[in-house]
PDB file of C-alpha atoms in Angstrom:
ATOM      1  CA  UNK A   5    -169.821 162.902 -57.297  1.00 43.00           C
ATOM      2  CA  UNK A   6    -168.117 165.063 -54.873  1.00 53.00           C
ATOM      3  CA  UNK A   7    -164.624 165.439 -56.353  1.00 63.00           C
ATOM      4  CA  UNK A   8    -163.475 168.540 -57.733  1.00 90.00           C
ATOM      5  CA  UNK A   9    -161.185 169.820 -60.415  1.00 93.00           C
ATOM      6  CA  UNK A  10    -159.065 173.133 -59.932  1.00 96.00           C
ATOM      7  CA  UNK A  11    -156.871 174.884 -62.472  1.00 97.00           C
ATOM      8  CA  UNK A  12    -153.696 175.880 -61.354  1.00 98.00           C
ATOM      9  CA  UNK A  13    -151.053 178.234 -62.852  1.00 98.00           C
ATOM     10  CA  UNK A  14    -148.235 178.554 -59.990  1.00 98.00           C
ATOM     11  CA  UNK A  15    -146.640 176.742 -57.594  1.00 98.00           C
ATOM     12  CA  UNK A  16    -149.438 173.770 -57.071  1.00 98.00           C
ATOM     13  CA  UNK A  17    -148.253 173.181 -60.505  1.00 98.00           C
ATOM     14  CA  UNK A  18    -145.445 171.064 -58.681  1.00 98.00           C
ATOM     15  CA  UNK A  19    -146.442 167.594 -57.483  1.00 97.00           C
ATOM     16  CA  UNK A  20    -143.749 168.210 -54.899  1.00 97.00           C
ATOM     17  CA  UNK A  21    -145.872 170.818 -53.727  1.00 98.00           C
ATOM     18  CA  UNK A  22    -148.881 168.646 -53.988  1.00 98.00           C
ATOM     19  CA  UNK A  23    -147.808 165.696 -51.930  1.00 97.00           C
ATOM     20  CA  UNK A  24    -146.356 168.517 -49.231  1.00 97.00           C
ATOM     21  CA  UNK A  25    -149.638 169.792 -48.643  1.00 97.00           C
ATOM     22  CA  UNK A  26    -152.230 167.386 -49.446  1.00 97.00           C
ATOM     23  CA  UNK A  27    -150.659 164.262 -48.707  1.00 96.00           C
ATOM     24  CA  UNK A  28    -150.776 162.489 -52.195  1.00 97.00           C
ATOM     25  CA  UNK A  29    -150.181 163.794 -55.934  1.00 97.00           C
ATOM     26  CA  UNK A  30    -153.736 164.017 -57.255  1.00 96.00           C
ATOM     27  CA  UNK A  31    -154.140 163.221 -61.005  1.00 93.00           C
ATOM     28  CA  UNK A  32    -153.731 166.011 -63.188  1.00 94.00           C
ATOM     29  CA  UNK A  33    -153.992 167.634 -66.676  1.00 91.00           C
ATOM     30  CA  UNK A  34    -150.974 168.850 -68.019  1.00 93.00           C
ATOM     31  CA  UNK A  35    -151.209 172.394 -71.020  1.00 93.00           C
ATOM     32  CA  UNK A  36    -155.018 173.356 -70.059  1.00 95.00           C
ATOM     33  CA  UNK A  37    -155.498 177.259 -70.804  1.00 95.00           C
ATOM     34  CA  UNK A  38    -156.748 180.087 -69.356  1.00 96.00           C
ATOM     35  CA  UNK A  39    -158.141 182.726 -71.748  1.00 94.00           C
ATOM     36  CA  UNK A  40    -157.846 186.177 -70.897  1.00 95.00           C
ATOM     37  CA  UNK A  41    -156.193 185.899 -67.853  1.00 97.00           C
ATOM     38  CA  UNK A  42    -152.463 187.182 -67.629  1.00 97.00           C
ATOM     39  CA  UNK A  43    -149.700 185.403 -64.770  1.00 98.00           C
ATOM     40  CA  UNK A  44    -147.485 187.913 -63.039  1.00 98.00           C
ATOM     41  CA  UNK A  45    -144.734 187.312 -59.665  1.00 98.00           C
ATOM     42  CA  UNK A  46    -146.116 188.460 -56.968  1.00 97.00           C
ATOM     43  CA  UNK A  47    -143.875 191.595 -55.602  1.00 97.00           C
ATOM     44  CA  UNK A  48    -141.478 189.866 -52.917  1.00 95.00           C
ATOM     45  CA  UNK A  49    -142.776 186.481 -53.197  1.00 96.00           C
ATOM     46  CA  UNK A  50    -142.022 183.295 -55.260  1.00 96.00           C
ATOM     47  CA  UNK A  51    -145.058 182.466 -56.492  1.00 97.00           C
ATOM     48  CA  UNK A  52    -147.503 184.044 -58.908  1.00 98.00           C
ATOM     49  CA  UNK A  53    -151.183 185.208 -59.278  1.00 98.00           C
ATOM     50  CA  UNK A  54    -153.410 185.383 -61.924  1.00 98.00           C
ATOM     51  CA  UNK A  55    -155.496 188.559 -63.034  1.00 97.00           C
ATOM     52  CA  UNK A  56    -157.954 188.978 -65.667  1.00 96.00           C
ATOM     53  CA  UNK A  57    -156.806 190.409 -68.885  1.00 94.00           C
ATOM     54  CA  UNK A  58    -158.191 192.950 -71.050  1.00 86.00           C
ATOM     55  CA  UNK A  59    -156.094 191.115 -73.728  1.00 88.00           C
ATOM     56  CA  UNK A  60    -158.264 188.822 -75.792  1.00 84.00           C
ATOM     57  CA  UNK A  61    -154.354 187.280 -76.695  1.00 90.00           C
ATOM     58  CA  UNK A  62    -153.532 186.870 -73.109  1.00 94.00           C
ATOM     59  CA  UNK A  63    -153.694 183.340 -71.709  1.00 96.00           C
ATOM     60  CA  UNK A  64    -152.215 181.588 -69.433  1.00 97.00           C
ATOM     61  CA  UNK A  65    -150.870 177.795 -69.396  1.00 97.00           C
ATOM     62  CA  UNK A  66    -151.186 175.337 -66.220  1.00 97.00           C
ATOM     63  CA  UNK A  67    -152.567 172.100 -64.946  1.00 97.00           C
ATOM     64  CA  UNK A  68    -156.184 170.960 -64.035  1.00 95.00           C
ATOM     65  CA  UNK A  69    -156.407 168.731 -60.387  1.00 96.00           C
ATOM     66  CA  UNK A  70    -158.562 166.259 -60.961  1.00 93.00           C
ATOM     67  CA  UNK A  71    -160.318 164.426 -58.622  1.00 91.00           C
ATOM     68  CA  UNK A  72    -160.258 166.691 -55.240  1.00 95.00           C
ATOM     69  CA  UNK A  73    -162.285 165.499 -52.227  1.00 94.00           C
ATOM     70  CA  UNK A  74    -163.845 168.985 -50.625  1.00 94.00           C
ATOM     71  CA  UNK A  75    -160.978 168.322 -47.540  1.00 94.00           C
ATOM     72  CA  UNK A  76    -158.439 168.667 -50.034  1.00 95.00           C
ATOM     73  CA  UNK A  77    -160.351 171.764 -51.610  1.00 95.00           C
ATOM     74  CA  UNK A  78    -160.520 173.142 -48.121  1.00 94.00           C
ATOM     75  CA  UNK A  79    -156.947 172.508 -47.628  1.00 95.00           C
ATOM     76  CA  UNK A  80    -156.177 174.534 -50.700  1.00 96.00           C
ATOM     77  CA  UNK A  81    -158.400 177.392 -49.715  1.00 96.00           C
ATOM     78  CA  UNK A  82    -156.107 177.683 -46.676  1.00 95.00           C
ATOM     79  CA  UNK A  83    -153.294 177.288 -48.718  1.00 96.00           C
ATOM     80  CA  UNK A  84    -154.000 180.174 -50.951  1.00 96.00           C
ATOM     81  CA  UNK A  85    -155.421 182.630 -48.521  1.00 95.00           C
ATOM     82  CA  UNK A  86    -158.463 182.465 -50.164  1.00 95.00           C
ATOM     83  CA  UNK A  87    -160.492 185.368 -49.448  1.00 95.00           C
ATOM     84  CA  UNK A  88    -157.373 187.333 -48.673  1.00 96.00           C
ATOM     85  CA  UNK A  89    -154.695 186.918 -51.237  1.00 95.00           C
ATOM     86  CA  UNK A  90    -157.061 185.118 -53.856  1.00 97.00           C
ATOM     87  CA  UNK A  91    -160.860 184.447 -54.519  1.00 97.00           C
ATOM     88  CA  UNK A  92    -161.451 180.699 -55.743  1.00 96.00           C
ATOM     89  CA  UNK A  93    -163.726 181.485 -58.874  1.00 96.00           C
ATOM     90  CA  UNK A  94    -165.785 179.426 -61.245  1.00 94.00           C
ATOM     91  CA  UNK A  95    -163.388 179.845 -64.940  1.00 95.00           C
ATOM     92  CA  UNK A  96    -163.681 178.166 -68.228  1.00 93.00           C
ATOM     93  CA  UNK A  97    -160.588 176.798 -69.466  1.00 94.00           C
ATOM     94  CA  UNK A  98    -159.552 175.033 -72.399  1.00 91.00           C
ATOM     95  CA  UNK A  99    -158.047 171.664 -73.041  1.00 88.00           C
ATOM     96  CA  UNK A 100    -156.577 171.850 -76.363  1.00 79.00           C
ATOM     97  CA  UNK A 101    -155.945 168.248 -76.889  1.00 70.00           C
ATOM     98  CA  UNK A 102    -158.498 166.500 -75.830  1.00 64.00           C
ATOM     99  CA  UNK A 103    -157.341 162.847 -77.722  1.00 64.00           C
ATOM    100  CA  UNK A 104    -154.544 162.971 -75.069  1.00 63.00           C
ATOM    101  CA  UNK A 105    -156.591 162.277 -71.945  1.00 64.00           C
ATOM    102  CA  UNK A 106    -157.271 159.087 -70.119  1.00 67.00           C
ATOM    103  CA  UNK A 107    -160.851 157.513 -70.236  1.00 69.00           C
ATOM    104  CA  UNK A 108    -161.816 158.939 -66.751  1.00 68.00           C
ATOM    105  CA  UNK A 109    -160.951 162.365 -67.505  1.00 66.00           C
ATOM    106  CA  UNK A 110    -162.608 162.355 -71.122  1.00 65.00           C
ATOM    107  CA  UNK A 111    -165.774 161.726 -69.502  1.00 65.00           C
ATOM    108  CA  UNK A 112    -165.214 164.007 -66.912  1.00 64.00           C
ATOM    109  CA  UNK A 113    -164.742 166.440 -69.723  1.00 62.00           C
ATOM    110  CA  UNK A 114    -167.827 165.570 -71.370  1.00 60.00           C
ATOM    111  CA  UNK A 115    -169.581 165.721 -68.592  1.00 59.00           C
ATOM    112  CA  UNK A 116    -168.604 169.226 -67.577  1.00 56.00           C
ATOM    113  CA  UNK A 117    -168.382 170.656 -71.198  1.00 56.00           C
ATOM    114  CA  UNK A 118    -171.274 171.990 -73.168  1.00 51.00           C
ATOM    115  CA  UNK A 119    -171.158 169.874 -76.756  1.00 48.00           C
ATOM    116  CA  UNK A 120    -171.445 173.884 -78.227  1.00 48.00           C
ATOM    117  CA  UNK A 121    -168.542 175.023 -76.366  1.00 44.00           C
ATOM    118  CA  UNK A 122    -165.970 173.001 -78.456  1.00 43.00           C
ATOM    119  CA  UNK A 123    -162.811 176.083 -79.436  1.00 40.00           C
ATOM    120  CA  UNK A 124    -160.608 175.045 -81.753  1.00 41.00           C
ATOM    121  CA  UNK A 125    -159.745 171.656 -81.596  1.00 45.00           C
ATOM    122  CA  UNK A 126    -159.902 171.726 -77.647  1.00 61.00           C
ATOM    123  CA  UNK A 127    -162.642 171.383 -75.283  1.00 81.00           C
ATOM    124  CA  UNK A 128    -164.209 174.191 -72.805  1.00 85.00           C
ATOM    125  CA  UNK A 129    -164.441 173.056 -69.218  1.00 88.00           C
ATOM    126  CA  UNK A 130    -166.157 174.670 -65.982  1.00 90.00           C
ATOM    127  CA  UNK A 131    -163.804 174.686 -63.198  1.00 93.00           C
ATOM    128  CA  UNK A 132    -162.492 176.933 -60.658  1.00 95.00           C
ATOM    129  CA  UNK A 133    -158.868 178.560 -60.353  1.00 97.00           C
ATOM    130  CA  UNK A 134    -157.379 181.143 -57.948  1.00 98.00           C
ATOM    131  CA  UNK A 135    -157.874 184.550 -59.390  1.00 98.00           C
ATOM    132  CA  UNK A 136    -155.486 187.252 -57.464  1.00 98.00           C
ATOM    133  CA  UNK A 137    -157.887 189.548 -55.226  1.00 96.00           C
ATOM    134  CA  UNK A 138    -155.814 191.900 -53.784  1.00 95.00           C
ATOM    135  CA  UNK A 139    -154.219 195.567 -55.338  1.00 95.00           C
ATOM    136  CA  UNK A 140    -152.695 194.689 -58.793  1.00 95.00           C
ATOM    137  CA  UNK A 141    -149.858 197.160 -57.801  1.00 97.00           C
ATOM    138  CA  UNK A 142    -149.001 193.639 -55.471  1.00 97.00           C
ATOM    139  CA  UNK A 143    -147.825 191.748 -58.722  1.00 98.00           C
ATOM    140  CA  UNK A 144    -145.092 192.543 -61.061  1.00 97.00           C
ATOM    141  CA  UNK A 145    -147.346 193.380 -64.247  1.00 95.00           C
ATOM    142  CA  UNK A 146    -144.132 193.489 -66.436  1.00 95.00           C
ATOM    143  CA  UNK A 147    -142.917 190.455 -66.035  1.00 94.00           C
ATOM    144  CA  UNK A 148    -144.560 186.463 -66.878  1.00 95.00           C
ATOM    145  CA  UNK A 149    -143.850 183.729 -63.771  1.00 97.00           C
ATOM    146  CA  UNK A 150    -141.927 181.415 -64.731  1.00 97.00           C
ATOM    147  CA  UNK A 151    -142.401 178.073 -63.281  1.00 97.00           C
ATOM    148  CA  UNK A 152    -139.256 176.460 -64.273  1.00 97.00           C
ATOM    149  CA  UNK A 153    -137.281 179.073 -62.453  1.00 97.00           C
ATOM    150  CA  UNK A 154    -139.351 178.395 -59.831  1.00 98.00           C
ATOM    151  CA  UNK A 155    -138.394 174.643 -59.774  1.00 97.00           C
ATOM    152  CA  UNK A 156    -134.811 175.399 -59.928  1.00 97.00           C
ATOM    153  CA  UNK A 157    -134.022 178.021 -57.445  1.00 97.00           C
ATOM    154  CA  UNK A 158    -136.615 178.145 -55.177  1.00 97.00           C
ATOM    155  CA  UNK A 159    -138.851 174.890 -54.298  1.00 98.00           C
ATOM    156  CA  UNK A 160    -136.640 173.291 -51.804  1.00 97.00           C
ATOM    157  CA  UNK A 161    -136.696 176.339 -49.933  1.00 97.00           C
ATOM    158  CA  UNK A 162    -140.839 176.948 -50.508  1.00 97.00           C
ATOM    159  CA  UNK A 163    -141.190 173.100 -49.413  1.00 97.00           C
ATOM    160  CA  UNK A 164    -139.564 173.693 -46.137  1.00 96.00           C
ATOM    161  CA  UNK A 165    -140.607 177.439 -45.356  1.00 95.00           C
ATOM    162  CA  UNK A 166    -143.823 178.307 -46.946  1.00 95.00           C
ATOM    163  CA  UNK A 167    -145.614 174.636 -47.766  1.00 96.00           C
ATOM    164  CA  UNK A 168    -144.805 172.327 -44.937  1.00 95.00           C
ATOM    165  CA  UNK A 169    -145.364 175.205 -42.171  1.00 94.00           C
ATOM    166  CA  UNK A 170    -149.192 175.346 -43.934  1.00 92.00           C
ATOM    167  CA  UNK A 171    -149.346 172.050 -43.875  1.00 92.00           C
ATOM    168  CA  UNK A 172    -148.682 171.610 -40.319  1.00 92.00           C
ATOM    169  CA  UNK A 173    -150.872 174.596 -39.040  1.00 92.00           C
ATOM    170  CA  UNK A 174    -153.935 173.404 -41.199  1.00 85.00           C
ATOM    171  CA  UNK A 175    -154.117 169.738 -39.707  1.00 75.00           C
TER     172      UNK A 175
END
């Protein structure tokens, strides 16, 4: 199998986003965690990145895209800047409830999770998520993002300035 999963913490959290840049809404998996990771705005920007935290507390909350052809993963790379702005690296996150996923993504899950690797009630899974590369003095350490904000004030204006200009250069 060739499709992918990707966690992601920001603004691909928004199928709006999504279906801007990729062209459909790929299935995903609401609450999955990031340990030890922390989510901070970036400085002058709307959308967040994600650093390692020294925190064994810290963790932060998005959604796992299932199903991503490697176009699509391609499309994201571009997307993010990746090499630039962020590095697309292999993480382990967690699904806390697994009973709540459909049939295809239980086996998924199973088949990406060791049997040993089960935390709490939730399940471990290898994927990959966009860690922020760049100076940490770039993000707002202070402050959590917070996507509902995000949703509110500023997506119609990241659709038509930020997404669909990506969109159109990477096709």
């Amino acid at each position: 199998r060739t499709a992918k999963t990707c966690f992601v913490y920001g603004t691909l959290m928004s199928e709006e986003v999504l279906h801007c840049l990729l062209g459909r809404i790929p299935r995903m998996q609401p609450k999955v965690i990031l340990q030890n990771h922390s989510r901070h705005p970036v400085r002058q920007h709307v959308y967040p990145g994600v650093i390692p935290s020294t925190s064994t507390s810290a963790s932060v909350e998005g959604a796992l895209l299932l199903d991503l052809s490697p176009l699509e993963l391609k499309l994201l790379d571009y997307f993010e800047e990746e090499g630039v702005d962020y590095k697309r690296t292999d993480v382990q996150v967690q699904i806390p409830d697994v009973s709540s996923l459909d049939e295809d993504t239980q086996t998924l899950v199973t088949n990406n999770s060791n049997i040993d690797d089960n935390y709490l009630s939730g399940r471990i899974l290898k994927t990959q998520a966009y860690i922020w590369l760049k100076d940490t003095a770039a993000l707002d350490t202070t402050q959590d993002w917070d996507f509902e904000e995000f949703r509110r004030d500023r997506l119609d204006w990241y659709l038509q300035y930020t997404v669909k200009p990506c969109r159109d250069e990477a096709v």
